[in-house]
PDB file of C-alpha atoms in Angstrom:
ATOM      1  CA  UNK A   9      -0.116   0.092   0.037  1.00  0.00           C
ATOM      2  CA  UNK A  10       1.141   3.398  -0.839  1.00  0.00           C
ATOM      3  CA  UNK A  11       1.454   5.964   1.902  1.00  0.00           C
ATOM      4  CA  UNK A  12       0.526   9.720   1.923  1.00  0.00           C
ATOM      5  CA  UNK A  13       2.063  11.608   4.886  1.00  0.00           C
ATOM      6  CA  UNK A  14       0.476  15.046   5.615  1.00  0.00           C
ATOM      7  CA  UNK A  15       2.294  17.673   7.864  1.00  0.00           C
ATOM      8  CA  UNK A  16       5.556  15.793   7.952  1.00  0.00           C
ATOM      9  CA  UNK A  17       8.694  17.109   9.503  1.00  0.00           C
ATOM     10  CA  UNK A  18      12.081  16.133   9.273  1.00  0.00           C
ATOM     11  CA  UNK A  19      13.729  15.771  12.700  1.00  0.00           C
ATOM     12  CA  UNK A  20      17.669  16.456  12.974  1.00  0.00           C
ATOM     13  CA  UNK A  21      19.652  15.106  15.964  1.00  0.00           C
ATOM     14  CA  UNK A  22      22.737  16.544  17.139  1.00  0.00           C
ATOM     15  CA  UNK A  23      24.114  15.450  20.522  1.00  0.00           C
ATOM     16  CA  UNK A  24      21.189  15.977  23.019  1.00  0.00           C
ATOM     17  CA  UNK A  25      19.569  18.615  20.788  1.00  0.00           C
ATOM     18  CA  UNK A  26      17.018  18.436  17.989  1.00  0.00           C
ATOM     19  CA  UNK A  27      15.408  20.644  15.597  1.00  0.00           C
ATOM     20  CA  UNK A  28      12.047  20.125  13.339  1.00  0.00           C
ATOM     21  CA  UNK A  29      12.055  21.273   9.696  1.00  0.00           C
ATOM     22  CA  UNK A  30       8.568  21.198   8.344  1.00  0.00           C
ATOM     23  CA  UNK A  31       8.503  19.292   4.927  1.00  0.00           C
ATOM     24  CA  UNK A  32       4.614  19.114   4.106  1.00  0.00           C
ATOM     25  CA  UNK A  33       3.148  16.196   2.102  1.00  0.00           C
ATOM     26  CA  UNK A  34       5.105  13.270   1.125  1.00  0.00           C
ATOM     27  CA  UNK A  35       4.053  10.168  -1.002  1.00  0.00           C
ATOM     28  CA  UNK A  36       5.644   6.935  -0.355  1.00  0.00           C
ATOM     29  CA  UNK A  37       5.579   4.012  -2.708  1.00  0.00           C
ATOM     30  CA  UNK A  38       4.424   0.844  -1.027  1.00  0.00           C
ATOM     31  CA  UNK A  39       7.227  -1.180  -2.409  1.00  0.00           C
ATOM     32  CA  UNK A  40       9.556   1.176  -0.571  1.00  0.00           C
ATOM     33  CA  UNK A  41       7.992   0.878   2.805  1.00  0.00           C
ATOM     34  CA  UNK A  42       9.654  -1.718   5.321  1.00  0.00           C
ATOM     35  CA  UNK A  43       8.403  -0.731   8.480  1.00  0.00           C
ATOM     36  CA  UNK A  44       6.036   1.885   9.868  1.00  0.00           C
ATOM     37  CA  UNK A  45       5.605   2.683  13.548  1.00  0.00           C
ATOM     38  CA  UNK A  46       5.350   5.264  16.136  1.00  0.00           C
ATOM     39  CA  UNK A  47       8.134   6.106  18.485  1.00  0.00           C
ATOM     40  CA  UNK A  48       6.556   5.712  22.166  1.00  0.00           C
ATOM     41  CA  UNK A  49       9.501   7.434  24.069  1.00  0.00           C
ATOM     42  CA  UNK A  50      12.683   9.138  23.348  1.00  0.00           C
ATOM     43  CA  UNK A  51      15.523  10.152  25.541  1.00  0.00           C
ATOM     44  CA  UNK A  52      15.120  13.610  26.674  1.00  0.00           C
ATOM     45  CA  UNK A  53      16.374  16.247  24.270  1.00  0.00           C
ATOM     46  CA  UNK A  54      16.376  19.999  23.947  1.00  0.00           C
ATOM     47  CA  UNK A  55      14.380  21.412  20.985  1.00  0.00           C
ATOM     48  CA  UNK A  56      16.229  24.244  19.404  1.00  0.00           C
ATOM     49  CA  UNK A  57      15.510  26.546  16.381  1.00  0.00           C
ATOM     50  CA  UNK A  58      15.986  25.075  12.828  1.00  0.00           C
ATOM     51  CA  UNK A  59      18.965  27.655  12.350  1.00  0.00           C
ATOM     52  CA  UNK A  60      20.642  26.637  15.526  1.00  0.00           C
ATOM     53  CA  UNK A  61      20.308  22.772  14.680  1.00  0.00           C
ATOM     54  CA  UNK A  62      21.560  23.199  11.125  1.00  0.00           C
ATOM     55  CA  UNK A  63      24.658  25.226  12.379  1.00  0.00           C
ATOM     56  CA  UNK A  64      25.423  22.548  15.042  1.00  0.00           C
ATOM     57  CA  UNK A  65      24.913  19.977  12.306  1.00  0.00           C
ATOM     58  CA  UNK A  66      27.625  21.676   9.993  1.00  0.00           C
ATOM     59  CA  UNK A  67      30.131  22.034  13.004  1.00  0.00           C
ATOM     60  CA  UNK A  68      29.750  18.200  13.708  1.00  0.00           C
ATOM     61  CA  UNK A  69      30.196  17.248   9.931  1.00  0.00           C
ATOM     62  CA  UNK A  70      33.263  19.661   9.661  1.00  0.00           C
ATOM     63  CA  UNK A  71      34.820  17.978  12.944  1.00  0.00           C
ATOM     64  CA  UNK A  72      34.218  14.594  11.436  1.00  0.00           C
ATOM     65  CA  UNK A  73      35.894  15.554   8.040  1.00  0.00           C
ATOM     66  CA  UNK A  74      38.845  17.038   9.841  1.00  0.00           C
ATOM     67  CA  UNK A  75      39.193  13.888  12.016  1.00  0.00           C
ATOM     68  CA  UNK A  76      39.019  11.796   8.704  1.00  0.00           C
ATOM     69  CA  UNK A  77      41.720  13.876   7.162  1.00  0.00           C
ATOM     70  CA  UNK A  78      44.017  13.473  10.114  1.00  0.00           C
ATOM     71  CA  UNK A  79      43.412   9.765  10.035  1.00  0.00           C
ATOM     72  CA  UNK A  80      44.205   9.555   6.223  1.00  0.00           C
ATOM     73  CA  UNK A  81      47.348  11.449   7.025  1.00  0.00           C
ATOM     74  CA  UNK A  82      48.486   9.265   9.706  1.00  0.00           C
ATOM     75  CA  UNK A  83      47.867   6.270   7.517  1.00  0.00           C
ATOM     76  CA  UNK A  84      49.600   7.838   4.633  1.00  0.00           C
ATOM     77  CA  UNK A  85      52.663   8.494   6.780  1.00  0.00           C
ATOM     78  CA  UNK A  86      52.922   4.891   8.021  1.00  0.00           C
ATOM     79  CA  UNK A  87      52.824   3.815   4.025  1.00  0.00           C
ATOM     80  CA  UNK A  88      49.284   2.823   4.139  1.00  0.00           C
ATOM     81  CA  UNK A  89      46.300   4.118   1.700  1.00  0.00           C
ATOM     82  CA  UNK A  90      42.720   4.097   2.394  1.00  0.00           C
ATOM     83  CA  UNK A  91      40.503   4.592  -0.790  1.00  0.00           C
ATOM     84  CA  UNK A  92      37.811   7.141  -0.622  1.00  0.00           C
ATOM     85  CA  UNK A  93      34.272   5.973  -0.907  1.00  0.00           C
ATOM     86  CA  UNK A  94      33.643   8.168  -4.056  1.00  0.00           C
ATOM     87  CA  UNK A  95      36.424   6.612  -5.869  1.00  0.00           C
ATOM     88  CA  UNK A  96      35.585   2.776  -5.334  1.00  0.00           C
ATOM     89  CA  UNK A  97      33.891   0.880  -8.301  1.00  0.00           C
ATOM     90  CA  UNK A  98      30.417  -0.246  -8.076  1.00  0.00           C
ATOM     91  CA  UNK A  99      29.668  -3.451  -9.051  1.00  0.00           C
TER      92      UNK A  99
END
């Protein structure tokens, strides 16, 4: 069965904070539905503005990228090479 979702929101979690971005109506084809359920309880989180959560998400992604760069650099110094995900062949 297809799903029509009305008044949907995208919830972004960063640490113990979250922000909701209103997305409107979504139509999901039935073949793409694996599981549908309701979250009964969540750990306590602080709701913040969309701008604040997007900024925190950007900062978190930047930190992960820097960490990954340092890891790759350390491996290169030891003579090892890690292929990037975007350069791998798809079979």
